[in-house]
Short mmCIF file of C-alpha atoms and ligand atoms in Angstrom, two decimals:
data_model
loop_
_atom_site.label_atom_id
_atom_site.label_comp_id
_atom_site.label_asym_id
_atom_site.label_seq_id
_atom_site.Cartn_x
_atom_site.Cartn_y
_atom_site.Cartn_z
CA UNK A 25 -36.74 -40.88 -19.27
CA UNK A 26 -33.34 -39.93 -20.71
CA UNK A 27 -31.11 -39.43 -17.58
CA UNK A 28 -29.37 -42.90 -18.34
CA UNK A 29 -28.09 -41.34 -21.68
CA UNK A 30 -24.71 -39.82 -21.24
CA UNK A 31 -24.61 -37.00 -23.76
CA UNK A 32 -22.21 -34.03 -24.25
CA UNK A 33 -23.38 -30.70 -25.29
CA UNK A 34 -21.88 -29.58 -28.75
CA UNK A 35 -23.89 -26.44 -29.49
CA UNK A 36 -26.27 -23.99 -27.99
CA UNK A 37 -29.07 -23.54 -30.57
CA UNK A 38 -31.25 -21.16 -28.48
CA UNK A 39 -32.06 -20.33 -24.85
CA UNK A 40 -33.81 -23.45 -24.41
CA UNK A 41 -32.49 -25.84 -27.29
CA UNK A 42 -29.01 -27.40 -27.25
CA UNK A 43 -27.48 -30.12 -29.65
CA UNK A 44 -25.86 -32.96 -27.60
CA UNK A 45 -24.10 -36.16 -28.98
CA UNK A 46 -23.80 -39.58 -27.33
CA UNK A 47 -20.25 -41.52 -27.34
CA UNK A 48 -20.98 -42.46 -30.91
CA UNK A 49 -21.81 -38.95 -32.13
CA UNK A 50 -25.57 -39.82 -32.30
CA UNK A 51 -27.49 -36.34 -32.29
CA UNK A 52 -29.92 -35.14 -29.68
CA UNK A 53 -31.91 -31.87 -29.51
CA UNK A 54 -32.37 -31.30 -25.69
CA UNK A 55 -35.02 -28.82 -24.61
CA UNK A 56 -34.94 -27.20 -21.29
CA UNK A 57 -37.51 -24.69 -20.60
CA UNK A 58 -38.67 -23.44 -17.10
CA UNK A 59 -42.06 -25.31 -17.80
CA UNK A 60 -40.93 -28.59 -19.45
CA UNK A 61 -38.15 -30.67 -20.84
CA UNK A 62 -38.19 -32.73 -23.79
CA UNK A 63 -35.76 -34.44 -26.28
CA UNK A 64 -35.74 -35.38 -29.91
CA UNK A 65 -33.17 -37.18 -32.10
CA UNK A 66 -32.39 -35.81 -35.59
CA UNK A 67 -32.49 -39.29 -36.77
CA UNK A 68 -36.21 -39.86 -37.39
CA UNK A 69 -37.20 -36.57 -36.05
CA UNK A 70 -37.90 -38.81 -33.23
CA UNK A 71 -39.38 -37.29 -29.86
CA UNK A 72 -37.86 -39.51 -27.10
CA UNK A 73 -38.98 -37.32 -24.24
CA UNK A 74 -41.39 -34.94 -22.93
CA UNK A 75 -42.19 -33.78 -19.42
CA UNK A 76 -43.94 -30.94 -17.86
CA UNK A 77 -42.64 -29.54 -14.58
CA UNK A 78 -44.03 -31.62 -11.56
CA UNK A 79 -45.50 -34.23 -13.66
CA UNK A 80 -44.60 -37.79 -14.76
CA UNK A 81 -42.96 -38.22 -18.14
CA UNK A 82 -45.73 -38.39 -20.80
CA UNK A 83 -43.71 -40.26 -23.34
CA UNK A 84 -42.21 -43.74 -22.68
CA UNK A 85 -38.62 -44.45 -23.98
CA UNK A 86 -37.09 -48.08 -23.85
CA UNK A 87 -34.05 -48.22 -21.41
CA UNK A 88 -32.43 -50.65 -24.16
CA UNK A 89 -33.55 -48.36 -27.09
CA UNK A 90 -30.65 -48.50 -29.64
CA UNK A 91 -29.50 -45.26 -30.94
CA UNK A 92 -27.89 -45.71 -34.32
CA UNK A 93 -28.42 -44.61 -38.03
CA UNK A 94 -29.86 -48.11 -39.25
CA UNK A 95 -32.43 -48.53 -36.48
CA UNK A 96 -35.90 -47.25 -35.39
CA UNK A 97 -35.68 -46.12 -31.89
CA UNK A 98 -37.80 -48.25 -29.39
CA UNK A 99 -40.37 -45.76 -27.69
CA UNK A 100 -40.97 -42.00 -27.99
CA UNK A 101 -43.09 -41.05 -31.28
CA UNK A 102 -41.84 -42.72 -34.19
CA UNK A 103 -42.66 -41.25 -37.57
CA UNK A 104 -44.23 -44.18 -39.51
CA UNK A 105 -44.26 -42.84 -43.28
CA UNK A 106 -44.84 -43.38 -46.25
CA UNK A 107 -46.29 -46.85 -45.24
CA UNK A 108 -47.60 -48.40 -42.00
CA UNK A 109 -46.39 -51.83 -41.01
CA UNK A 110 -44.90 -53.94 -44.02
CA UNK A 111 -44.74 -52.06 -47.36
CA UNK A 112 -47.98 -52.97 -49.41
CA UNK A 113 -48.81 -55.57 -46.84
CA UNK A 114 -46.01 -57.99 -47.78
CA UNK A 115 -42.85 -58.34 -45.70
CA UNK A 116 -39.77 -57.18 -47.72
CA UNK A 117 -36.43 -57.12 -46.19
CA UNK A 118 -35.31 -54.07 -48.67
CA UNK A 119 -38.34 -52.10 -47.39
CA UNK A 120 -38.20 -51.19 -43.71
CA UNK A 121 -41.30 -51.86 -41.39
CA UNK A 122 -43.29 -48.68 -40.92
CA UNK A 123 -41.41 -46.69 -43.79
CA UNK A 124 -38.17 -45.03 -44.13
CA UNK A 125 -38.88 -41.77 -42.33
CA UNK A 126 -38.14 -42.84 -38.80
CA UNK A 127 -34.62 -44.11 -40.09
CA UNK A 128 -33.35 -41.02 -41.96
CA UNK A 129 -31.72 -38.00 -40.63
CA UNK A 130 -34.14 -35.01 -40.61
CA UNK A 131 -32.75 -31.24 -40.90
CA UNK A 132 -33.93 -28.81 -37.94
CA UNK A 133 -35.38 -25.96 -39.81
CA UNK A 134 -36.66 -23.82 -37.05
CA UNK A 135 -37.07 -23.02 -33.41
CA UNK A 136 -39.61 -20.81 -31.77
CA UNK A 137 -39.65 -20.15 -27.97
CA UNK A 138 -41.89 -18.24 -25.78
CA UNK A 139 -42.97 -18.44 -22.14
CA UNK A 140 -45.50 -21.16 -22.84
CA UNK A 141 -42.63 -23.39 -24.38
CA UNK A 142 -40.84 -24.32 -27.72
CA UNK A 143 -41.87 -25.05 -31.09
CA UNK A 144 -39.53 -27.26 -33.24
CA UNK A 145 -39.75 -27.69 -37.01
CA UNK A 146 -37.74 -30.55 -38.91
CA UNK A 147 -37.64 -31.44 -42.43
CA UNK A 148 -37.05 -34.56 -44.65
CA UNK A 149 -37.02 -34.32 -48.29
CA UNK A 150 -37.04 -37.00 -51.01
CA UNK A 151 -33.53 -38.08 -52.31
CA UNK A 152 -31.88 -40.61 -54.58
CA UNK A 153 -32.01 -43.00 -51.59
CA UNK A 154 -35.72 -42.60 -50.73
CA UNK A 155 -36.53 -42.60 -54.60
CA UNK A 156 -35.10 -46.11 -54.57
CA UNK A 157 -37.62 -47.22 -52.12
CA UNK A 158 -40.67 -45.11 -53.11
CA UNK A 159 -40.76 -43.40 -56.46
CA UNK A 160 -42.05 -40.10 -55.53
CA UNK A 161 -40.95 -36.76 -54.60
CA UNK A 162 -41.84 -35.41 -51.34
CA UNK A 163 -41.26 -32.76 -48.68
CA UNK A 164 -42.19 -33.99 -45.13
CA UNK A 165 -42.16 -31.23 -42.30
CA UNK A 166 -42.75 -32.21 -38.53
CA UNK A 167 -43.88 -29.57 -36.50
CA UNK A 168 -43.55 -30.17 -32.70
CA UNK A 169 -45.25 -27.81 -30.21
CA UNK A 170 -44.07 -28.46 -26.67
CA UNK A 171 -46.58 -26.37 -24.68
CA UNK A 172 -48.77 -27.26 -21.81
CA UNK A 173 -50.13 -29.59 -24.58
CA UNK A 174 -47.75 -31.71 -26.88
CA UNK A 175 -48.72 -31.53 -30.47
CA UNK A 176 -47.09 -33.38 -33.31
CA UNK A 177 -47.99 -32.19 -36.86
CA UNK A 178 -46.82 -34.24 -39.71
CA UNK A 179 -47.02 -32.34 -43.09
CA UNK A 180 -46.62 -34.18 -46.30
CA UNK A 181 -46.10 -32.27 -49.23
CA UNK A 182 -46.05 -33.68 -52.79
CA UNK A 183 -43.39 -32.06 -54.51
CA UNK A 184 -43.39 -34.09 -57.57
CA UNK A 185 -45.46 -34.19 -60.69
CA UNK A 186 -47.65 -37.36 -60.09
CA UNK A 187 -50.04 -38.11 -57.16
CA UNK A 188 -49.22 -40.40 -54.46
CA UNK A 189 -50.92 -42.11 -51.53
CA UNK A 190 -49.28 -42.67 -48.39
CA UNK A 191 -50.19 -44.57 -44.92
CA UNK A 192 -48.41 -44.06 -41.72
CA UNK A 193 -48.71 -43.16 -37.98
CA UNK A 194 -47.63 -40.88 -35.26
CA UNK A 195 -46.71 -43.94 -33.07
CA UNK A 196 -46.79 -42.58 -29.67
CA UNK A 197 -45.51 -44.48 -26.94
CA UNK A 198 -47.33 -43.34 -23.53
CA UNK A 199 -45.61 -43.75 -20.13
CA UNK A 200 -48.26 -45.42 -17.89
CA UNK A 201 -47.92 -46.47 -14.15
CA UNK A 202 -49.36 -50.04 -14.68
CA UNK A 203 -51.56 -51.57 -17.26
CA UNK A 204 -54.07 -52.69 -14.59
CA UNK A 205 -54.82 -49.23 -13.74
CA UNK A 206 -55.34 -47.93 -17.18
CA UNK A 207 -58.52 -47.27 -19.03
CA UNK A 208 -58.63 -46.26 -22.87
CA UNK A 209 -61.99 -44.68 -23.77
CA UNK A 210 -63.51 -42.71 -26.84
CA UNK A 211 -62.76 -45.38 -29.30
CA UNK A 212 -64.61 -46.30 -32.32
CA UNK A 213 -66.67 -49.50 -31.92
CA UNK A 214 -65.34 -51.02 -35.12
CA UNK A 215 -61.79 -52.44 -35.10
CA UNK A 216 -59.49 -54.87 -36.93
CA UNK A 217 -57.64 -57.21 -34.75
CA UNK A 218 -54.10 -57.52 -36.18
CA UNK A 219 -53.20 -60.41 -34.00
CA UNK A 220 -56.31 -62.25 -35.80
CA UNK A 221 -55.47 -61.64 -39.44
CA UNK A 222 -57.26 -58.36 -39.17
CA UNK A 223 -60.83 -59.64 -38.88
CA UNK A 224 -63.09 -56.56 -38.59
CA UNK A 225 -64.66 -56.75 -35.04
CA UNK A 226 -67.18 -54.95 -32.91
CA UNK A 227 -66.06 -53.82 -29.33
CA UNK A 228 -66.66 -51.50 -26.64
CA UNK A 229 -65.47 -47.94 -26.91
CA UNK A 230 -63.54 -48.30 -23.71
CA UNK A 231 -60.46 -50.61 -23.59
CA UNK A 232 -58.80 -52.26 -20.30
CA UNK A 233 -55.17 -53.36 -20.92
CA UNK A 234 -54.83 -56.93 -19.74
CA UNK A 235 -53.38 -58.88 -22.63
CA UNK A 236 -51.33 -58.42 -25.82
CA UNK A 237 -53.25 -56.02 -27.96
CA UNK A 238 -52.42 -54.84 -31.59
CA UNK A 239 -55.73 -53.20 -32.94
CA UNK A 240 -56.59 -50.88 -35.62
CA UNK A 241 -59.69 -48.96 -34.74
CA UNK A 242 -61.93 -46.88 -37.24
CA UNK A 243 -61.48 -43.11 -36.60
CA UNK A 244 -63.31 -42.16 -33.38
CA UNK A 245 -65.59 -39.55 -33.70
CA UNK A 246 -64.51 -38.00 -30.36
CA UNK A 247 -61.22 -37.63 -28.72
CA UNK A 248 -59.45 -40.47 -27.07
CA UNK A 249 -58.99 -40.36 -23.24
CA UNK A 250 -56.15 -42.22 -21.54
CA UNK A 251 -57.01 -42.39 -17.68
CA UNK A 252 -54.36 -43.58 -15.56
CA UNK A 253 -55.75 -44.01 -12.06
CA UNK A 254 -52.35 -44.42 -10.38
CA UNK A 255 -50.72 -41.39 -11.78
CA UNK A 256 -54.09 -39.75 -11.39
CA UNK A 257 -53.97 -38.37 -14.76
CA UNK A 258 -56.60 -38.21 -17.53
CA UNK A 259 -54.92 -37.46 -20.90
CA UNK A 260 -57.10 -36.10 -23.82
CA UNK A 261 -55.76 -37.08 -27.23
CA UNK A 262 -57.10 -35.22 -30.18
CA UNK A 263 -56.23 -36.52 -33.64
CA UNK A 264 -56.62 -35.18 -36.99
CA UNK A 265 -55.84 -36.21 -40.55
CA UNK A 266 -56.11 -39.82 -39.52
CA UNK A 267 -58.29 -42.66 -40.58
CA UNK A 268 -57.97 -44.84 -37.60
CA UNK A 269 -56.15 -45.03 -34.20
CA UNK A 270 -53.94 -47.84 -33.40
CA UNK A 271 -53.61 -49.50 -30.15
CA UNK A 272 -50.62 -51.58 -29.19
CA UNK A 273 -48.96 -53.40 -26.33
CA UNK A 274 -46.69 -56.32 -26.96
CA UNK A 275 -47.52 -57.77 -23.42
CA UNK A 276 -45.37 -60.32 -21.82
CA UNK A 277 -44.08 -62.51 -24.82
CA UNK A 278 -43.86 -59.69 -27.08
CA UNK A 279 -41.79 -57.59 -24.80
CA UNK A 280 -39.62 -60.67 -24.29
CA UNK A 281 -39.22 -61.05 -28.29
CA UNK A 282 -37.99 -57.50 -28.59
CA UNK A 283 -34.15 -56.92 -28.21
CA UNK A 284 -34.52 -53.20 -27.49
CA UNK A 285 -37.25 -53.37 -24.89
CA UNK A 286 -36.81 -54.79 -21.32
CA UNK A 287 -38.74 -57.88 -20.67
CA UNK A 288 -40.98 -55.95 -17.99
CA UNK A 289 -41.23 -52.79 -20.51
CA UNK A 290 -44.77 -53.59 -21.49
CA UNK A 291 -45.77 -52.75 -17.86
CA UNK A 292 -44.81 -49.11 -18.41
CA UNK A 293 -45.96 -48.40 -21.86
CA UNK A 294 -48.92 -48.27 -24.24
CA UNK A 295 -49.18 -47.20 -27.76
CA UNK A 296 -52.17 -44.96 -29.03
CA UNK A 297 -51.43 -43.87 -32.36
CA UNK A 298 -52.95 -41.36 -34.85
CA UNK A 299 -52.76 -43.40 -38.06
CA UNK A 300 -53.38 -43.63 -41.77
CA UNK A 301 -54.00 -47.48 -42.33
CA UNK A 302 -57.05 -47.95 -44.47
CA UNK A 303 -57.14 -48.94 -48.18
CA UNK A 304 -54.52 -47.36 -50.32
CA UNK A 305 -54.10 -44.40 -47.64
CA UNK A 306 -54.23 -40.78 -48.17
CA UNK A 307 -53.98 -39.51 -51.62
CA UNK A 308 -51.90 -36.50 -52.15
CA UNK A 309 -52.00 -34.78 -55.74
CA UNK A 310 -48.94 -33.00 -57.18
CA UNK A 311 -48.22 -29.81 -55.36
CA UNK A 312 -50.59 -30.46 -52.61
CA UNK A 313 -50.19 -31.15 -48.82
CA UNK A 314 -51.90 -33.35 -46.17
CA UNK A 315 -51.71 -32.99 -42.49
CA UNK A 316 -51.66 -35.71 -39.84
CA UNK A 317 -51.61 -34.54 -36.40
CA UNK A 318 -52.08 -35.83 -32.64
CA UNK A 319 -52.40 -33.30 -29.69
CA UNK A 320 -52.12 -34.68 -26.15
CA UNK A 321 -53.12 -32.60 -22.95
O1 TA6 B 1196 -48.52 -50.08 -34.36
C1 TA6 B 1196 -48.71 -51.30 -33.88
C2 TA6 B 1196 -47.44 -52.25 -34.56
O2 TA6 B 1196 -47.58 -52.10 -36.13
C3 TA6 B 1196 -47.48 -53.64 -34.08
O3 TA6 B 1196 -47.70 -54.47 -35.22
C4 TA6 B 1196 -45.87 -53.82 -33.86
O4 TA6 B 1196 -45.08 -54.14 -34.79
C5 TA6 B 1196 -45.46 -52.24 -33.35
O5 TA6 B 1196 -46.26 -51.36 -34.32
C6 TA6 B 1196 -44.17 -51.89 -33.38
O6 TA6 B 1196 -43.48 -51.82 -34.60
P1 TA6 B 1196 -41.90 -51.72 -34.78
O7 TA6 B 1196 -41.52 -51.86 -36.22
O8 TA6 B 1196 -41.77 -50.21 -34.38
O9 TA6 B 1196 -41.23 -52.76 -33.88
#
């Protein structure tokens, strides 16, 4: 899903990991292992590609995604933090939608390689800039396990002296063959429909994809299954530390309205997100940590 990007290698970081840049110097970590390939950007610690040898890419990336310091990348796994959607529920041009973590440059802090694959660790710490947007000191660590399963763990550390609460999501864009052959199961019966002023509704635990969907499901008591009958693939998605799962597809009109998604982009993607969206969010006392994760196999 990244062959269309023309990148130049600037550094070899390990046997499997290299630092590459595009013509604007935008930085990509490219992982080439005998069992898998993957790619992340330091901008947003954003996984944009993951593919196991002999399989379809697991993660969808828009062919018209923008790669610059100001924009969230369309596709991959955006790290939505420290809020989900609009800050405090009101639109505010100063406060970026889905928080600032996905539009800040993270540091690569560790690489572990084995014959199973690669584990990367990236960090983002509070700064003068972030404190202007959100008055709390923090250390965010993203641990990305690229093995036969893909696991992302976002560890929030409150490095300040006052408690805070955060919301957010590991906003995974899955690569699908076609909406009409997809089935999502294992969902909670209760959900909030963001397309209808978030009324609480009761639905089925299985969802078919045949229209625009923007729903926040209360956390499932089981794993979520994504069954793609054309790819002949049944994915199991195991979330922890979350209070909800979000399902999103922009569908026809929504895709047309997005400048960084092709008009037909909705036909090959579906978002299933491990999210913290309820109430004030997850409270983290001074000095304490909280982990939000999603594991896909
Ligand atoms: O996760 C669902 C959602 O909140 C939708 O409402 C839609 O806005 C989507 O995220 C994408 O948000 P973005 O800010 O990345 O365009």
